[in-house]
Amino acid sequence: MSTKIKITPQIVEEHGLTPEEYEIILDRLGREPNINELGIFSVMWSEHCSYKSSRRHLGKFLTKGKRVIQGPGENAGVIDIDDNDAIIFKMESHNHPSYIEPYQGAATGVGGIMRDVFTMGARPIANMNALRFGEPSHPKTKSLVSGVVAGIGGYGNCVGVPTVGGETNFHKGYNGNILVNAMCVGLADQDKVFYSAAKGVGNPIFYVGSKTGRDGIHGATMASAEFDDDSEEKRPTVQVGDPFTEKLLIEACLELMSTDAIIAIQDMGAAGLTSSSIEMADKGGVGIKINLDKVPQREENMTPYEMMLSESQERMLMVLKPGKEHLAFEVFEKWELDVAQIGETTDTGRLVLTHNRKRVCDIPIAPLADDAPNLDRPYEKTPERPILAASDTRAPNDYNQTILQLVGSADLASRRWIWEQYDRHVMGDTIDSSQSGGDAAIVRIHGKNKAVAITTDCTPRYVFADPYEGGKQAVAETWRNLSCVGATPVAITNCLNFGNPQRPEIMGQFVYATQGINEACNVFEYPVVSGNVSLYNETNGIAIPPTPAIGGVGLIDDLSKIASLIGAKPGNSLVLIGETAGWLGSSIYARDVLGHERADVPTIYAPPPVDLEAEKAAGNYVRLLIQNRRVNAVHDLSDGGLAIAAIEMALANAQGIELKASMAGLPLHAWLFGEDQGRYLLAVDENSVNPVVSTAGAKGVPATIVGKVGGASVTVQNGFDIKLSELRDTYEKWLPELMSAKT
């Protein structure tokens, strides 16, 4: 096969392939590839598409459970929520594009994750996100926040899917690489879930959606490399999204899915037409023949290379039943979308492309998919960290000043400026969102008395200090947040964000974090059903803090039995569930008050350990209390410990809180700011306090009365006394002031 471009070692390197990988390509083909074939191999063997550094470790995850219909390996995971209803969900990264072009990077991240969900037959019912930005003082942070938030809101709001929660963190470790992780949850009938295996020979292949342009070419390769000082030059690889076309595409796909026309369907995501066609062929055990002249194009003189590697948005690939072609034309033309029959399935096991009546690609499918590199990279364990004893730490000089410092900090201040830009209530089924301080969002199953609860969580400073414990903690926190609203945790998705896996210390972070995640999943019987890995999140050799974000989904089978942060009443007792040892290592207090991240304080201390069995028992008990209507408000304890949890509950309820002085013989600051895991703060009616505490004791779950609800201040004996009005002002003003400040 002739080629116009000579494949040189430099061209191979520019395509992100190693010399060893190129030798494998030569061996599999028995000849040199042409430039089209090289481009296809490069994207399919990229980290983003092949998971070559991670998939041997991901294969160890718990992926099966009594409610799992489809685990990893499809566009998204599928779980059973009874009554023939299925929830389909996934979380993915759009980190590199969002740093280069924040609005379009974030917007197309939202669009892409929604396509992963509706391509399986689900109507999207909720979006979430997990965002990490650099330190507030960094010159790029403000513009990145503004662009990303506008992109998420602009796309999700226009499509008409509610953005019901998420998390936003600021830390200097993300100065050179922000993280934008998008999650989507959809609802489908269990007997109408669609998959991507292109089974059968001679079946027509249809292209539907938007035309193909030159945007996004080599986006998957860009997402598989670290940044350097020339990253701005990669701006052309960022895709451009159109949410109005996406809305049309959702409706058109769901309409065609209501017929019996579709055999298989796949989103054109990373690597576009290349990955969608190859993944469908590989899963179906068939070959594919495509005539690229038939591909709808919005630019003139596009080459086969450009068409196959373009990541233009709002496009899908379908395999239809013979004789049903007219249905696709009718539906997609009605919705004013492009539709074209571009090829057919074959029995060759090969990808064959023609252009201008010439064969421009003829390569076997297997080496592109199952035979892709599966690396066993060397890894090193993160050094064991010393334990920070509470007695070895100092108390604040002024508790009031310290509380206000924390409440108005980048870590803990209100995110209202962000979530008010998202439509949380479109579709009319959002019962509660996690954006205003609650622990998990609740979205009703339309027309029914049941709901799903959704949360995203990760504490990167814990993972950095101890990847194994940090991995466990990320899963455990989703378990707690779902339990806080009365939902039974069902399954998780994840977005595993790390630095360069070629560095053994970074690969070690990944390996041990995934081990921790898997252990927590096994103890909780809480499987992984979908996910994404994002590696090479570093610039000039400086990696992000390891950030394995976890998205949890739980089931509420009776909407009359839920809880939230809101509901505490004057006179309620506050009951603390879980054991408090005053753990300050890797805490917000240690970092922000004691200065443990300063250059002159080099020691990194161990994060709080996670007792998974204790977590399970505490969560089960809290859900039981909610079922029995024994609690008025629930909040989990996380960043900032008991003091911050109490303040957040006070602000949410516009009620003061009086906390008791230190208990269990701890120094007051350790009692207030310790970040021990597995804890919940409950607001309980006076007549329910004794039963709640005594039943907890009988179940082996620690329960302690720690305060009262009421008044106009938040106080603790011998500690602090601050009016709610002052706390609210401090809590609410930090982010608006940051975003309005002149730069």
XYZ file of C-alpha atoms in Angstrom:
743
model
C 0.000 0.000 0.000
C 1.524 3.274 -1.096
C 1.729 6.278 1.175
C 2.568 9.890 0.552
C 4.229 10.450 3.920
C 7.371 8.619 4.910
C 7.053 7.262 8.453
C 10.196 8.392 10.267
C 11.197 7.900 13.925
C 10.348 11.564 14.484
C 6.798 11.081 13.158
C 6.388 7.992 15.339
C 7.477 9.988 18.390
C 5.146 12.863 17.488
C 2.306 10.349 17.583
C 3.111 9.418 21.185
C 4.390 5.946 20.316
C 7.610 4.449 21.645
C 10.086 2.689 19.342
C 9.112 -0.602 21.007
C 5.434 -0.001 20.316
C 6.187 0.838 16.702
C 8.066 -2.455 16.336
C 4.946 -4.270 17.561
C 2.893 -2.445 14.934
C 5.340 -3.536 12.231
C 5.109 -7.109 13.485
C 1.292 -7.144 13.591
C 0.931 -5.602 10.132
C 3.862 -7.354 8.482
C 4.688 -4.042 6.800
C 5.025 -0.342 7.479
C 1.791 1.499 8.253
C 0.742 4.484 6.211
C 0.060 7.786 7.978
C -3.654 7.017 8.409
C -2.922 3.677 10.016
C -0.220 5.156 12.219
C -2.649 7.814 13.420
C -5.239 5.156 14.250
C -2.724 3.069 16.183
C -1.485 6.151 18.037
C -4.887 7.121 19.414
C -6.031 3.584 20.153
C -2.770 2.839 21.972
C -2.786 6.144 23.827
C -3.135 6.045 27.582
C -6.554 7.672 27.277
C -7.998 4.913 25.058
C -5.991 1.770 25.880
C -5.477 2.201 29.660
C -2.122 0.574 29.023
C -0.604 1.607 32.363
C -3.686 0.978 34.447
C -5.890 -1.794 33.161
C -4.069 -4.684 34.836
C -4.793 -2.949 38.152
C -8.360 -1.946 37.271
C -9.053 -5.596 36.521
C -8.828 -6.327 40.258
C -11.826 -4.139 41.165
C -15.023 -5.607 42.551
C -17.403 -5.157 39.615
C -20.292 -7.504 40.353
C -23.158 -7.145 42.784
C -26.785 -8.108 43.221
C -27.945 -4.878 41.554
C -25.288 -4.702 38.817
C -26.653 -5.182 35.312
C -23.539 -3.995 33.459
C -20.123 -3.319 34.924
C -17.006 -1.771 33.344
C -16.420 -2.298 29.638
C -19.396 -0.465 28.200
C -20.071 3.221 27.696
C -21.374 3.429 31.276
C -22.367 1.199 34.190
C -25.925 -0.034 34.703
C -27.661 -0.871 37.992
C -31.089 -2.255 38.865
C -33.322 -0.009 40.992
C -36.425 -2.236 40.778
C -39.680 -1.883 38.783
C -37.794 -2.477 35.510
C -35.952 0.823 36.110
C -32.214 1.006 35.456
C -29.795 3.758 36.427
C -26.927 4.263 33.969
C -23.986 6.378 35.109
C -20.337 7.210 34.616
C -17.690 9.778 35.505
C -14.970 11.021 33.141
C -12.185 13.570 32.996
C -11.705 16.530 30.680
C -8.656 17.887 32.446
C -6.158 18.761 29.745
C -8.673 20.459 27.405
C -10.145 22.471 30.287
C -6.752 23.890 31.230
C -6.043 24.968 27.664
C -9.537 26.268 26.821
C -11.625 26.256 30.020
C -15.062 27.057 28.613
C -15.061 24.577 25.736
C -13.021 22.016 27.647
C -15.541 21.875 30.478
C -18.580 22.175 28.203
C -17.522 19.294 25.978
C -16.697 17.246 29.066
C -20.341 17.605 30.114
C -21.542 16.807 26.603
C -19.308 13.772 26.297
C -20.363 12.188 29.580
C -24.041 12.698 28.739
C -23.512 10.906 25.413
C -21.927 7.979 27.238
C -25.168 7.689 29.194
C -27.833 8.253 26.561
C -26.034 6.065 24.037
C -27.141 3.175 26.268
C -30.795 4.153 26.072
C -31.006 6.341 29.176
C -32.452 9.822 29.454
C -29.944 11.890 31.487
C -31.576 13.029 34.743
C -28.662 14.569 36.649
C -25.139 15.908 36.197
C -22.429 16.258 38.838
C -18.854 17.513 38.703
C -15.651 17.405 40.720
C -13.374 20.398 40.098
C -9.838 21.123 41.301
C -8.132 24.447 40.711
C -4.796 25.940 41.723
C -4.243 28.231 44.679
C -6.494 31.300 44.637
C -3.539 33.679 44.257
C -2.233 31.966 41.122
C -2.592 34.296 38.088
C -4.578 31.723 36.072
C -6.937 30.483 38.769
C -9.637 33.125 38.495
C -9.966 32.866 34.705
C -9.937 29.062 34.835
C -12.684 28.982 37.469
C -14.754 31.480 35.501
C -14.374 29.602 32.214
C -14.938 26.105 33.586
C -18.019 27.053 35.612
C -19.478 28.954 32.663
C -18.813 25.977 30.389
C -20.494 23.496 32.723
C -23.487 25.751 33.282
C -23.734 26.852 29.673
C -23.834 23.307 28.312
C -25.883 21.569 31.010
C -28.429 24.358 31.345
C -28.995 24.533 27.583
C -29.454 20.782 27.229
C -31.948 20.883 30.095
C -30.348 18.422 32.509
C -29.979 19.567 36.142
C -26.521 19.935 37.647
C -27.301 18.770 41.178
C -23.980 18.824 42.991
C -20.284 18.224 43.095
C -17.189 19.552 44.801
C -14.673 22.312 44.142
C -11.222 22.467 45.718
C -8.309 24.894 45.492
C -4.702 23.873 46.069
C -1.303 24.877 44.746
C -0.787 21.300 43.526
C -3.223 22.034 40.677
C -1.565 25.275 39.538
C -0.276 23.658 36.352
C -3.040 21.098 35.804
C -6.617 21.660 36.858
C -9.043 18.746 37.082
C -12.508 18.784 35.545
C -14.324 15.516 36.230
C -17.893 15.234 34.932
C -20.501 12.685 36.041
C -23.868 11.939 34.480
C -26.736 9.777 35.734
C -29.506 8.559 33.434
C -32.716 6.552 33.690
C -33.692 3.725 31.340
C -35.975 0.705 31.153
C -34.031 -2.435 31.998
C -35.377 -4.191 28.918
C -34.315 -1.281 26.678
C -30.633 -0.897 27.508
C -28.424 -0.603 24.420
C -24.875 -1.904 24.067
C -21.973 -1.281 21.711
C -21.164 -4.750 20.318
C -21.606 -4.644 16.525
C -22.779 -8.238 16.098
C -23.604 -9.727 12.714
C -22.187 -9.422 9.196
C -23.512 -7.213 6.431
C -25.287 -4.809 8.758
C -25.409 -1.134 7.786
C -23.322 1.382 9.769
C -24.831 4.827 10.281
C -23.217 8.109 11.236
C -25.611 10.530 12.991
C -25.399 13.932 14.670
C -23.152 16.831 13.714
C -20.756 17.121 10.811
C -17.089 16.262 11.240
C -14.596 19.115 11.442
C -10.961 19.515 12.285
C -11.460 20.289 15.988
C -10.163 17.870 18.575
C -7.695 16.045 16.321
C -5.301 14.097 18.544
C -7.235 15.072 21.675
C -6.796 11.563 23.091
C -3.055 11.765 22.511
C -2.884 15.188 24.183
C -4.739 13.754 27.184
C -2.053 11.070 27.411
C 0.938 13.378 27.795
C 2.115 15.813 30.429
C 2.168 19.557 29.827
C 5.173 21.762 29.297
C 5.773 25.448 28.600
C 4.298 25.067 25.100
C 0.915 23.722 26.235
C -0.935 26.746 24.872
C 0.006 25.559 21.394
C -2.311 22.581 21.935
C -5.396 24.780 21.878
C -6.482 23.481 18.420
C -6.910 19.991 19.927
C -9.774 21.194 22.154
C -13.219 20.323 20.814
C -16.055 22.802 20.377
C -19.473 21.844 21.726
C -23.042 22.763 20.790
C -25.530 21.938 23.566
C -28.556 22.630 21.375
C -27.408 19.985 18.899
C -26.800 17.638 21.821
C -30.411 18.103 22.958
C -31.634 17.224 19.468
C -29.306 14.232 19.396
C -30.652 12.934 22.730
C -34.234 13.140 21.524
C -33.465 11.610 18.115
C -31.487 8.706 19.596
C -34.162 7.940 22.179
C -36.832 8.035 19.471
C -34.944 5.592 17.254
C -34.275 3.420 20.312
C -38.031 3.094 20.793
C -38.077 1.066 17.555
C -36.333 -2.261 16.974
C -33.861 -0.833 14.456
C -30.625 -0.626 16.490
C -28.179 -3.505 16.934
C -25.377 -1.442 18.525
C -24.631 2.182 19.267
C -21.505 4.037 20.356
C -20.651 7.644 21.170
C -17.855 9.190 19.125
C -15.823 10.367 22.115
C -12.053 10.299 22.492
C -10.477 9.403 19.134
C -13.828 9.969 17.441
C -14.732 7.760 14.498
C -11.633 5.648 15.112
C -12.422 4.497 18.638
C -16.156 4.144 18.098
C -15.800 1.923 15.046
C -12.988 -0.186 16.463
C -14.609 -0.705 19.864
C -17.887 -1.749 18.256
C -16.147 -4.155 15.908
C -13.955 -5.634 18.631
C -16.842 -6.255 21.032
C -18.957 -7.765 18.253
C -16.182 -9.917 16.818
C -16.581 -8.456 13.327
C -14.770 -6.293 10.825
C -15.829 -2.873 9.578
C -15.701 -1.269 6.147
C -16.236 2.504 5.913
C -16.414 4.790 2.897
C -15.068 8.093 4.209
C -16.561 9.971 1.261
C -19.936 9.394 2.938
C -18.940 11.012 6.261
C -20.728 14.374 6.726
C -18.018 17.051 6.758
C -18.206 20.726 7.642
C -14.804 21.623 6.184
C -13.458 21.158 2.698
C -10.749 18.744 1.618
C -10.588 16.802 4.873
C -8.106 13.933 4.728
C -8.813 10.392 5.956
C -6.414 11.071 8.823
C -8.385 14.140 9.893
C -11.769 12.447 9.604
C -10.746 9.396 11.616
C -9.012 11.349 14.392
C -11.366 14.327 14.672
C -13.118 14.650 18.024
C -15.896 16.916 16.794
C -18.762 16.774 19.250
C -22.366 15.552 19.190
C -21.775 12.513 16.940
C -22.814 8.863 17.257
C -22.151 5.652 15.337
C -24.871 3.012 14.976
C -25.205 -0.473 13.542
C -28.754 -1.078 12.318
C -30.754 -4.100 11.298
C -30.926 -4.520 7.513
C -34.187 -3.152 6.199
C -34.462 -0.565 8.996
C -32.323 2.069 7.315
C -35.332 4.197 6.428
C -36.167 4.648 10.123
C -32.798 6.260 10.823
C -33.193 8.655 7.913
C -36.734 9.561 8.938
C -35.920 10.178 12.612
C -32.676 12.110 12.220
C -33.875 14.192 9.295
C -36.956 15.107 11.357
C -34.658 16.373 14.130
C -32.572 18.226 11.503
C -29.408 16.260 12.219
C -26.923 14.784 9.787
C -27.464 11.129 9.008
C -25.487 8.970 6.586
C -24.948 5.302 5.866
C -21.160 5.156 5.760
C -20.341 1.448 5.794
C -21.163 -2.067 6.894
C -19.962 -4.840 9.172
C -17.850 -7.606 7.631
C -16.467 -11.022 8.536
C -12.831 -9.988 7.951
C -11.904 -8.827 11.458
C -10.288 -5.802 9.810
C -10.845 -2.064 9.608
C -10.963 -1.104 5.953
C -11.316 2.540 4.917
C -11.770 3.934 1.433
C -11.503 7.542 0.291
C -11.795 8.903 -3.238
C -12.238 5.291 -4.400
C -8.879 4.277 -2.926
C -8.189 2.000 0.025
C -6.442 4.186 2.590
C -6.417 1.826 5.576
C -6.536 -1.952 5.956
C -5.531 -3.162 9.406
C -6.654 -5.919 11.781
C -8.985 -4.920 14.637
C -7.454 -7.112 17.362
C -4.070 -5.343 17.713
C -5.929 -2.046 18.067
C -8.048 -3.255 20.988
C -7.360 -6.382 23.032
C -3.788 -6.626 21.791
C -2.932 -3.057 22.784
C 0.029 -2.679 25.172
C -0.686 -3.803 28.740
C 2.213 -2.447 30.745
C 3.447 -3.650 34.099
C 5.113 -0.436 35.143
C 7.440 -0.461 38.142
C 6.058 1.232 41.224
C 7.187 2.335 44.637
C 5.183 2.530 47.813
C 4.728 5.976 49.333
C 6.894 6.217 52.474
C 5.114 5.466 55.733
C 4.175 8.691 57.485
C 4.588 9.390 61.202
C 1.467 9.752 63.342
C 0.763 13.221 64.680
C -0.298 12.998 68.322
C -2.882 15.554 69.402
C -0.758 16.290 72.456
C 2.088 17.352 70.164
C 0.031 20.094 68.524
C -0.783 23.546 69.775
C -4.173 25.075 70.391
C -5.190 28.255 68.562
C -4.181 31.537 70.130
C -7.722 32.761 69.518
C -10.494 30.226 68.812
C -12.879 32.803 67.362
C -10.247 34.053 64.935
C -9.304 30.494 63.948
C -12.914 29.498 63.309
C -13.452 32.522 61.076
C -10.170 31.815 59.283
C -11.301 28.265 58.470
C -14.900 29.090 57.595
C -13.727 31.795 55.187
C -10.928 29.731 53.648
C -10.533 28.367 50.123
C -11.193 24.879 51.471
C -14.373 25.491 53.423
C -16.081 28.671 52.214
C -19.425 28.606 50.407
C -19.480 27.569 46.739
C -22.724 29.479 46.127
C -21.096 31.656 43.435
C -20.529 28.435 41.475
C -23.723 26.469 41.974
C -26.041 29.403 41.417
C -24.843 29.345 37.797
C -26.209 25.817 37.363
C -29.873 24.982 36.841
C -30.490 22.495 39.631
C -34.241 22.087 39.206
C -34.882 21.735 35.478
C -36.948 18.560 34.771
C -38.694 19.092 38.122
C -37.397 16.004 39.920
C -34.547 17.412 42.026
C -35.591 16.867 45.650
C -32.319 18.082 47.146
C -28.946 19.117 45.784
C -25.594 18.743 47.467
C -24.418 22.159 46.298
C -25.818 24.205 49.160
C -23.923 22.224 51.791
C -25.831 18.946 51.900
C -24.159 15.592 51.696
C -25.767 14.058 48.585
C -28.198 15.116 45.895
C -31.591 13.410 45.666
C -33.328 13.043 42.301
C -36.800 11.517 42.071
C -37.524 8.751 39.586
C -40.121 10.621 37.580
C -43.684 9.956 38.674
C -42.661 7.530 41.424
C -42.080 7.613 45.182
C -38.443 6.571 44.920
C -35.218 8.341 44.084
C -31.510 8.029 43.531
C -28.947 9.817 45.677
C -25.689 10.975 44.096
C -22.383 12.257 45.469
C -18.767 12.802 44.417
C -15.885 12.698 46.889
C -12.130 12.572 47.339
C -9.652 14.051 49.828
C -6.404 14.404 47.828
C -4.243 15.408 50.812
C -5.083 12.066 52.439
C -4.214 10.182 49.236
C -0.935 12.064 48.917
C 0.041 11.169 52.477
C -1.096 7.525 52.198
C -2.599 6.387 48.865
C -4.002 3.185 50.334
C -5.845 4.839 53.239
C -6.795 7.756 50.996
C -8.323 5.401 48.446
C -10.357 3.716 51.167
C -11.442 7.082 52.547
C -12.690 8.383 49.188
C -15.047 5.417 48.851
C -16.038 5.588 52.518
C -16.973 9.252 52.235
C -19.372 8.546 49.370
C -20.831 5.757 51.534
C -21.330 8.240 54.389
C -22.800 10.963 52.222
C -25.350 8.617 50.681
C -26.192 7.238 54.116
C -26.733 10.801 55.389
C -29.775 11.218 53.152
C -31.165 7.752 53.832
C -30.007 6.117 50.595
C -28.717 2.560 50.428
C -25.357 2.775 48.609
C -25.474 0.633 45.452
C -22.413 1.212 43.256
C -19.671 3.638 42.321
C -17.986 5.116 39.295
C -14.557 6.715 39.493
C -12.235 9.154 37.799
C -8.643 8.324 38.744
C -6.463 11.425 38.247
C -2.697 11.000 38.695
C 0.611 12.229 37.328
C 3.132 10.535 35.030
C 2.948 6.720 35.473
C 6.476 6.357 34.122
C 7.684 7.650 37.489
C 7.621 4.742 39.995
C 6.483 6.962 42.881
C 3.477 8.159 40.853
C 2.661 4.639 39.689
C 2.861 3.592 43.322
C 0.264 6.196 44.239
C -2.039 4.748 41.610
C -1.511 1.112 42.564
C -2.036 1.558 46.296
C -4.964 3.961 45.882
C -6.766 1.439 43.687
C -6.059 -1.265 46.260
C -7.633 0.902 48.946
C -10.630 1.624 46.739
C -11.100 -2.067 46.049
C -10.887 -3.054 49.713
C -13.567 -0.523 50.630
C -15.781 -1.712 47.771
C -15.485 -5.305 48.959
C -16.271 -4.536 52.604
C -19.254 -2.334 51.684
C -20.414 -4.662 48.854
C -20.361 -1.510 46.771
C -18.981 -2.399 43.303
C -17.287 -0.297 40.629
C -19.462 -0.291 37.495
C -17.726 2.316 35.331
C -14.934 4.863 35.379
C -12.056 6.634 33.749
C -8.315 7.007 34.261
C -6.542 10.313 33.642
C -2.757 10.114 33.838
C 0.045 12.529 32.958
C -1.566 15.348 34.934
C 1.668 17.204 35.495
C 3.600 20.117 34.085
C 7.376 20.234 33.742
C 7.670 17.214 36.031
C 5.431 18.558 38.825
C 2.475 16.208 39.357
C -0.938 16.980 40.772
C -1.841 15.565 44.185
C -3.200 12.065 43.496
C -6.960 12.511 43.113
C -9.051 9.351 42.715
C -12.493 10.992 42.596
C -15.360 8.640 43.447
C -18.952 9.061 42.291
C -21.447 7.163 44.426
C -25.066 6.287 43.639
C -27.604 5.030 46.167
C -31.279 4.035 46.141
C -34.069 5.606 48.181
C -37.097 3.337 47.890
C -39.463 5.610 49.856
C -39.196 9.373 49.508
C -41.081 9.906 52.760
C -38.034 8.507 54.584
C -35.146 10.792 53.726
C -32.945 13.213 55.649
C -30.799 16.209 54.863
C -28.643 18.838 56.481
C -31.788 20.919 56.965
C -34.384 20.032 59.602
C -32.742 20.750 62.955
C -35.135 22.458 65.397
C -34.571 24.567 68.507
C -34.151 22.274 71.492
C -32.902 19.324 69.459
C -29.978 17.422 70.920
C -26.898 16.867 68.797
C -25.690 13.281 68.781
C -22.257 12.387 67.433
C -22.085 8.928 65.851
C -18.649 7.350 65.604
C -15.479 7.410 67.621
C -13.376 10.549 68.125
C -9.652 10.240 68.778
C -8.736 13.789 67.753
C -6.858 12.841 64.560
C -5.057 15.919 63.242
C -2.545 14.415 60.804
C -3.167 15.695 57.241
C -6.112 17.721 58.545
C -7.290 21.154 57.430
C -6.379 22.468 60.889
C -2.833 21.127 60.641
C -2.355 22.580 57.181
C -4.045 25.966 57.526
C -3.515 26.773 61.201
C -0.364 24.868 62.106
C 1.211 25.507 58.697
C 2.135 21.927 57.890
C 2.553 22.616 54.172
C 5.070 25.400 54.614
C 8.503 24.790 53.183
C 10.012 24.924 56.674
C 7.682 22.139 57.900
C 8.766 19.244 55.679
C 7.119 16.412 57.619
C 3.987 14.864 56.111
C 1.841 13.153 58.725
C -0.372 10.103 58.369
C -4.005 10.777 57.457
C -6.850 9.423 59.596
C -7.180 5.644 59.311
C -10.392 4.207 57.896
C -11.967 1.341 59.849
C -14.208 -0.047 57.140
C -16.225 -2.319 59.411
C -16.899 0.582 61.779
C -17.859 2.745 58.791
C -20.272 0.090 57.610
C -21.882 -0.295 61.030
C -22.255 3.464 61.537
C -23.735 4.006 58.081
C -26.172 1.136 58.474
C -27.296 2.540 61.821
C -27.791 6.083 60.532
C -29.903 4.787 57.646
C -31.965 2.757 60.127
C -32.610 5.883 62.194
C -33.719 7.756 59.070
C -36.006 4.884 58.103
C -37.558 5.001 61.570
C -37.860 8.814 61.437
C -35.721 9.243 64.561
C -33.604 12.124 63.239
C -34.393 15.627 61.983
C -31.086 16.498 60.303
C -27.907 14.576 59.437
C -24.447 15.701 58.387
C -21.220 13.776 57.966
C -17.997 14.962 59.573
C -15.180 15.559 57.118
C -12.913 18.557 56.437
C -12.543 20.615 59.609
C -14.069 18.024 61.905
C -16.850 18.543 64.450
C -16.579 22.331 64.600
C -17.087 22.829 60.867
C -19.869 20.208 60.651
C -21.740 21.975 63.457
C -21.295 25.381 61.819
C -22.521 24.072 58.462
C -25.598 22.598 60.153
C -26.205 25.856 62.017
C -25.960 27.947 58.838
C -28.189 25.595 56.844
C -30.900 25.731 59.522
C -30.463 29.378 60.587
C -30.204 28.063 64.151
C -27.427 28.496 66.659
C -25.653 25.503 68.177
C -24.026 25.030 71.562
C -21.368 22.322 71.614
C -20.111 20.704 74.784
C -16.513 21.055 75.861
C -13.947 18.460 74.934
C -14.866 14.871 75.705
C -12.815 11.669 75.881
C -9.962 13.558 77.523
C -8.853 15.248 74.295
C -7.375 18.728 73.954
C -10.178 21.053 72.877
C -8.657 21.788 69.458
C -8.317 18.062 68.711
C -11.929 17.503 69.775
C -13.149 20.306 67.535
C -10.909 19.957 64.467
C -9.866 16.290 64.416
C -10.850 14.524 61.206
C -11.524 11.011 62.500
C -13.515 9.026 59.940
C -16.871 7.279 60.130
C -18.688 10.048 62.021
C -22.090 11.714 61.667
C -23.748 14.627 63.465
C -27.468 14.094 64.116
C -30.131 16.554 65.271
C -32.582 14.538 67.368
C -35.828 15.378 69.174
C -35.468 15.231 72.939
C -37.816 12.254 73.283
C -35.708 10.257 70.811
C -32.272 10.928 72.288
C -32.168 8.066 74.773
C -33.426 5.437 72.303
C -30.937 6.662 69.659
C -27.969 6.498 72.053
C -28.933 3.241 73.758
C -29.686 1.402 70.513
C -26.359 2.556 69.105
C -24.617 1.085 72.144
C -26.414 -2.214 71.660
C -25.169 -2.307 68.045
C -21.601 -1.451 69.018
C -21.799 1.990 67.382
C -20.348 4.862 69.477
C -22.946 7.594 70.128
C -22.409 10.708 72.280
C -24.617 13.699 73.083
C -22.412 16.660 72.144
C -24.663 19.718 72.129
C -27.969 21.493 71.592
C -29.658 23.401 68.770
C -30.889 26.948 69.380
C -29.907 30.572 69.771
C -28.207 33.027 67.473
C -24.577 31.893 67.881
C -22.382 28.834 67.566
C -20.525 28.270 70.806
C -18.406 25.735 72.615
C -17.641 25.814 76.287
C -14.222 27.304 76.985
C -13.684 27.744 73.231
C -15.493 30.118 70.945
C -18.702 32.111 70.683
C -19.534 33.557 67.263
C -22.817 34.968 66.015
C -24.460 33.210 63.079
C -24.569 36.483 61.171
C -20.787 36.858 61.379
C -20.231 33.224 60.406
C -22.579 33.542 57.431
C -20.938 36.714 56.186
C -17.489 35.145 56.414
C -18.661 31.885 54.834
C -20.422 33.505 51.896
C -18.087 36.309 50.887
C -14.794 34.563 50.118
C -15.527 33.219 46.628
C -17.438 36.272 45.314
C -14.593 38.480 46.516
C -12.059 36.256 44.775
C -13.972 36.299 41.504
C -14.653 40.037 41.575
C -11.107 41.047 42.518
C -9.118 42.919 39.889
C -6.224 40.977 38.401
